[in-house]
Coordinates of C-alpha atoms in Angstrom, one line a residue:
Chain A
X166 CA -0.1 -0.1 0.1
X167 CA 0.9 3.6 -0.4
X168 CA 2.2 5.5 2.2
X169 CA 0.2 8.6 3.3
X170 CA 1.2 11.6 5.0
X171 CA -1.2 13.9 7.2
X172 CA -0.9 17.0 9.3
X173 CA -0.8 15.8 13.0
X174 CA -3.2 18.1 14.0
X175 CA -5.8 20.8 12.8
X176 CA -8.2 23.3 14.4
X177 CA -11.4 24.3 12.8
X178 CA -14.3 26.8 14.1
X179 CA -17.7 25.6 14.7
X180 CA -20.0 25.9 11.7
X181 CA -17.0 26.5 9.0
X182 CA -15.7 23.7 6.8
X183 CA -13.0 21.3 7.9
X184 CA -10.6 20.8 4.9
X185 CA -8.1 17.8 6.0
X186 CA -5.2 17.3 3.5
X187 CA -3.5 13.7 3.0
X188 CA -0.3 13.3 0.8
X189 CA -0.1 10.0 -1.1
X190 CA 2.6 10.8 -4.0
X191 CA 3.4 6.9 -4.4
X192 CA -0.3 5.8 -4.9
X193 CA -0.5 3.6 -7.6
X194 CA -3.3 3.3 -10.4
X195 CA -5.5 0.6 -8.9
X196 CA -5.2 2.0 -5.2
X197 CA -8.1 3.7 -3.8
X198 CA -8.4 6.6 -1.4
X199 CA -10.5 6.0 2.0
X200 CA -10.9 8.1 4.8
X201 CA -11.8 7.0 8.6
X202 CA -12.4 8.6 11.5
X203 CA -12.0 7.8 15.1
X204 CA -14.0 9.6 17.8
X205 CA -12.4 9.2 21.6
X206 CA -12.9 5.7 22.6
X207 CA -14.7 4.2 19.5
X208 CA -14.0 2.0 16.7
X209 CA -13.3 3.9 13.5
X210 CA -16.0 5.1 11.5
X211 CA -16.0 4.8 7.8
X212 CA -16.4 7.9 5.9
X213 CA -15.9 8.2 2.2
X214 CA -13.5 6.5 -0.3
X215 CA -12.8 7.3 -4.1
X216 CA -10.3 6.4 -6.9
X217 CA -10.0 9.7 -9.2
X218 CA -13.3 11.5 -9.1
X219 CA -14.3 13.9 -6.4
X220 CA -16.8 11.9 -4.2
X221 CA -19.7 13.4 -2.1
X222 CA -22.3 11.7 0.3
X223 CA -24.1 12.7 3.5
X224 CA -21.0 13.1 5.6
X225 CA -18.4 14.6 3.6
X226 CA -16.9 15.3 0.3
X227 CA -13.6 13.8 -1.0
X228 CA -11.5 15.8 -3.6
X229 CA -8.8 14.2 -5.1
X230 CA -6.2 16.1 -7.6
X231 CA -5.9 15.1 -11.1
X232 CA -2.3 13.7 -10.4
X233 CA -3.9 11.3 -7.7
X234 CA -1.0 12.3 -5.5
X235 CA -3.1 14.4 -2.8
X236 CA -6.7 14.4 -1.5
X237 CA -8.8 16.5 0.5
X238 CA -11.5 15.6 2.9
X239 CA -14.0 18.3 3.5
X240 CA -16.7 18.2 6.4
X241 CA -18.8 21.4 4.8
X242 CA -20.1 22.5 8.2
X243 CA -18.5 21.0 11.2
X244 CA -19.8 20.8 14.4
X245 CA -18.5 19.7 18.0
X246 CA -19.2 16.4 17.3
X247 CA -16.9 16.0 14.1
X248 CA -14.0 16.3 16.7
X249 CA -11.9 12.9 16.2
X250 CA -9.0 11.4 14.6
X251 CA -9.1 11.6 10.9
X252 CA -7.3 8.7 8.9
X253 CA -6.4 8.7 5.1
X254 CA -5.3 4.9 3.7
X255 CA -4.6 4.2 0.3
X256 CA -5.4 0.6 -0.5
X257 CA -6.6 -2.0 -3.1
X258 CA -9.8 -2.9 -2.1
X259 CA -10.5 -6.7 -2.6
X260 CA -11.3 -8.4 -5.0
X261 CA -9.0 -7.2 -7.3
X262 CA -9.1 -8.6 -11.0
X263 CA -6.1 -10.5 -10.2
X264 CA -7.8 -12.0 -7.1
X265 CA -7.8 -10.6 -3.3
X266 CA -6.7 -7.0 -3.0
X267 CA -5.0 -5.9 -0.2
X268 CA -7.3 -7.2 2.6
X269 CA -6.4 -4.9 5.6
X270 CA -6.7 -1.6 6.3
X271 CA -3.0 0.1 7.3
X272 CA -3.5 3.3 9.5
X273 CA -1.1 5.8 10.0
X274 CA -1.3 8.3 13.0
X275 CA -4.0 10.3 11.5
X276 CA -4.7 14.0 11.8
X277 CA -6.3 15.0 15.0
X278 CA -9.2 17.5 14.1
X279 CA -10.5 19.9 17.3
X280 CA -13.6 21.7 16.7
X281 CA -13.7 24.8 18.6
X282 CA -16.9 26.4 19.7
Chain B
X1267 CA -23.8 2.1 15.6
X1268 CA -22.4 -0.1 13.1
X1269 CA -24.1 -3.5 13.9
X1270 CA -21.0 -4.8 14.8
X1271 CA -20.5 -5.4 18.7
X1272 CA -18.1 -6.8 21.1
X1273 CA -17.9 -8.1 24.3
X1274 CA -16.6 -7.0 26.8
X1275 CA -15.9 -3.5 26.5
X1276 CA -13.6 -3.4 29.3
X1277 CA -11.5 -6.2 30.8
X1278 CA -9.0 -5.7 33.4
X1279 CA -7.1 -8.9 34.3
X1280 CA -3.9 -9.6 35.8
X1281 CA -0.4 -10.5 34.3
X1282 CA -0.6 -14.3 33.3
X1283 CA -4.3 -14.6 32.9
X1284 CA -6.2 -15.6 30.1
X1285 CA -8.6 -13.5 28.3
X1286 CA -11.3 -13.7 25.4
X1287 CA -13.2 -11.4 23.7
X1288 CA -16.1 -12.2 21.3
X1289 CA -17.1 -10.2 18.2
X1290 CA -20.3 -10.6 16.6
X1291 CA -20.4 -8.9 13.0
X1292 CA -22.8 -7.8 10.7
X1293 CA -25.0 -10.6 10.2
X1294 CA -24.4 -10.9 6.1
X1295 CA -21.1 -10.1 6.2
X1296 CA -18.5 -12.8 5.3
X1297 CA -15.4 -11.2 6.3
X1298 CA -14.3 -10.5 10.0
X1299 CA -11.1 -8.6 11.2
X1300 CA -9.3 -8.0 14.2
X1301 CA -7.1 -5.0 14.9
X1302 CA -5.3 -3.7 17.8
X1303 CA -4.6 0.0 18.8
X1304 CA -2.3 1.0 21.5
X1305 CA -2.4 4.5 22.6
X1306 CA -1.7 7.5 20.2
X1307 CA -1.4 4.8 17.4
X1308 CA -3.5 3.8 14.8
X1309 CA -5.3 0.6 14.9
X1310 CA -2.9 -2.2 13.5
X1311 CA -4.0 -5.5 11.8
X1312 CA -3.8 -8.7 13.2
X1313 CA -5.6 -11.3 11.6
X1314 CA -8.7 -11.8 9.2
X1315 CA -11.3 -14.8 8.1
X1316 CA -13.4 -15.2 5.4
X1317 CA -16.2 -17.1 6.8
X1318 CA -14.6 -19.8 9.0
X1319 CA -11.4 -19.9 7.2
X1320 CA -8.2 -17.6 8.8
X1321 CA -6.8 -16.3 5.9
X1322 CA -4.0 -13.9 7.2
X1323 CA -2.3 -13.5 10.5
X1324 CA -0.1 -10.6 11.1
X1325 CA 3.7 -11.1 13.0
X1326 CA 1.7 -9.3 15.6
X1327 CA 0.0 -12.4 16.3
X1328 CA 2.2 -14.6 18.6
X1329 CA 1.9 -18.1 19.5
X1330 CA -0.1 -16.5 22.8
X1331 CA -2.7 -15.2 20.6
X1332 CA -5.6 -17.4 18.8
X1333 CA -8.8 -16.5 16.9
X1334 CA -11.4 -18.5 15.6
X1335 CA -14.7 -17.8 13.8
X1336 CA -16.0 -21.8 14.0
X1337 CA -19.2 -21.1 12.3
X1338 CA -18.4 -18.5 10.2
X1339 CA -20.3 -16.2 12.2
X1340 CA -19.1 -14.5 15.4
X1341 CA -15.6 -14.8 16.1
X1342 CA -13.2 -15.0 19.5
X1343 CA -9.8 -13.6 20.1
X1344 CA -8.1 -15.3 22.9
X1345 CA -4.8 -13.9 24.6
X1346 CA -3.4 -16.6 26.8
X1347 CA -0.7 -15.9 29.4
X1348 CA -1.2 -11.8 29.0
X1349 CA 1.6 -9.8 29.3
X1350 CA 1.5 -5.9 30.1
X1351 CA 2.4 -4.9 26.8
X1352 CA -0.8 -7.0 25.6
X1353 CA -2.3 -3.7 26.9
X1354 CA -4.7 -1.9 24.1
X1355 CA -7.8 -1.7 22.5
X1356 CA -9.0 -4.7 20.3
X1357 CA -11.0 -3.8 17.6
X1358 CA -13.1 -6.0 15.3
X1359 CA -14.4 -5.2 11.8
X1360 CA -16.5 -6.8 9.3
X1361 CA -17.4 -6.5 5.5
X1362 CA -18.9 -8.2 2.7
X1363 CA -16.8 -9.3 -0.5
X1364 CA -17.5 -9.3 -2.8
X1365 CA -20.7 -6.8 -2.3
X1366 CA -21.4 -5.1 -5.9
X1367 CA -19.4 -2.2 -4.7
X1368 CA -16.1 -1.6 -2.9
X1369 CA -15.5 -3.2 0.0
X1370 CA -16.0 -1.3 3.4
X1371 CA -14.9 -2.5 6.7
X1372 CA -17.2 -1.7 9.8
X1373 CA -15.9 -1.5 13.1
X1374 CA -17.3 -2.5 16.5
X1375 CA -16.7 -0.4 19.6
X1376 CA -13.8 -2.4 20.8
X1377 CA -12.8 -3.9 23.8
X1378 CA -10.4 -2.3 26.2
X1379 CA -7.7 -4.6 28.0
X1380 CA -5.5 -3.6 30.6
X1381 CA -3.3 -6.0 31.9
X1382 CA -2.1 -5.3 35.7

């Protein structure tokens, strides 16, 4: 799996958009970008994933650069409940055309996002 | 609530004792994963099952650790002769492969183990 680089911590004012960057300069063509978050003392929560097109769901938007070497997770109107550690992960999800993909998720240390009232 | 449950949520034990954790995945999910998370770190993969078959084990899974998924539904993770270094959050996740869309792992709340 390609390695990712994220800032250690970020603050965002409540009600503003939170933009969390992730660098994955060694990403390969068949690797997807996944985002998870982990609220204190809970299990990780899936947020969104994408390959090369921008994606949006009810939780967030994912913007992937054209060269796919970086991406940004956007929480459009951050609330206090969005305070969490956010993990950016790149992987080939199973099943790949050649059989199994990379089954496990490889987490880094993530970005600790604090929403300020 | 993702639909993945783990029991117990907290466990305190003395060094040398055996402990067992249970994970109940989302009912139609055929894949079940175990991860371990120590303080300040992201979760680390331990092992995973496809139905009842254990298909991959991490080097982190020493001989004292054993995991089972006997009927392809719930899973247990046992740690024998616990050591203080085993203190961590043990996380379970499940997924469906193939699913018609990309595989997504859904995590349970975790079991926090403290070895005294």
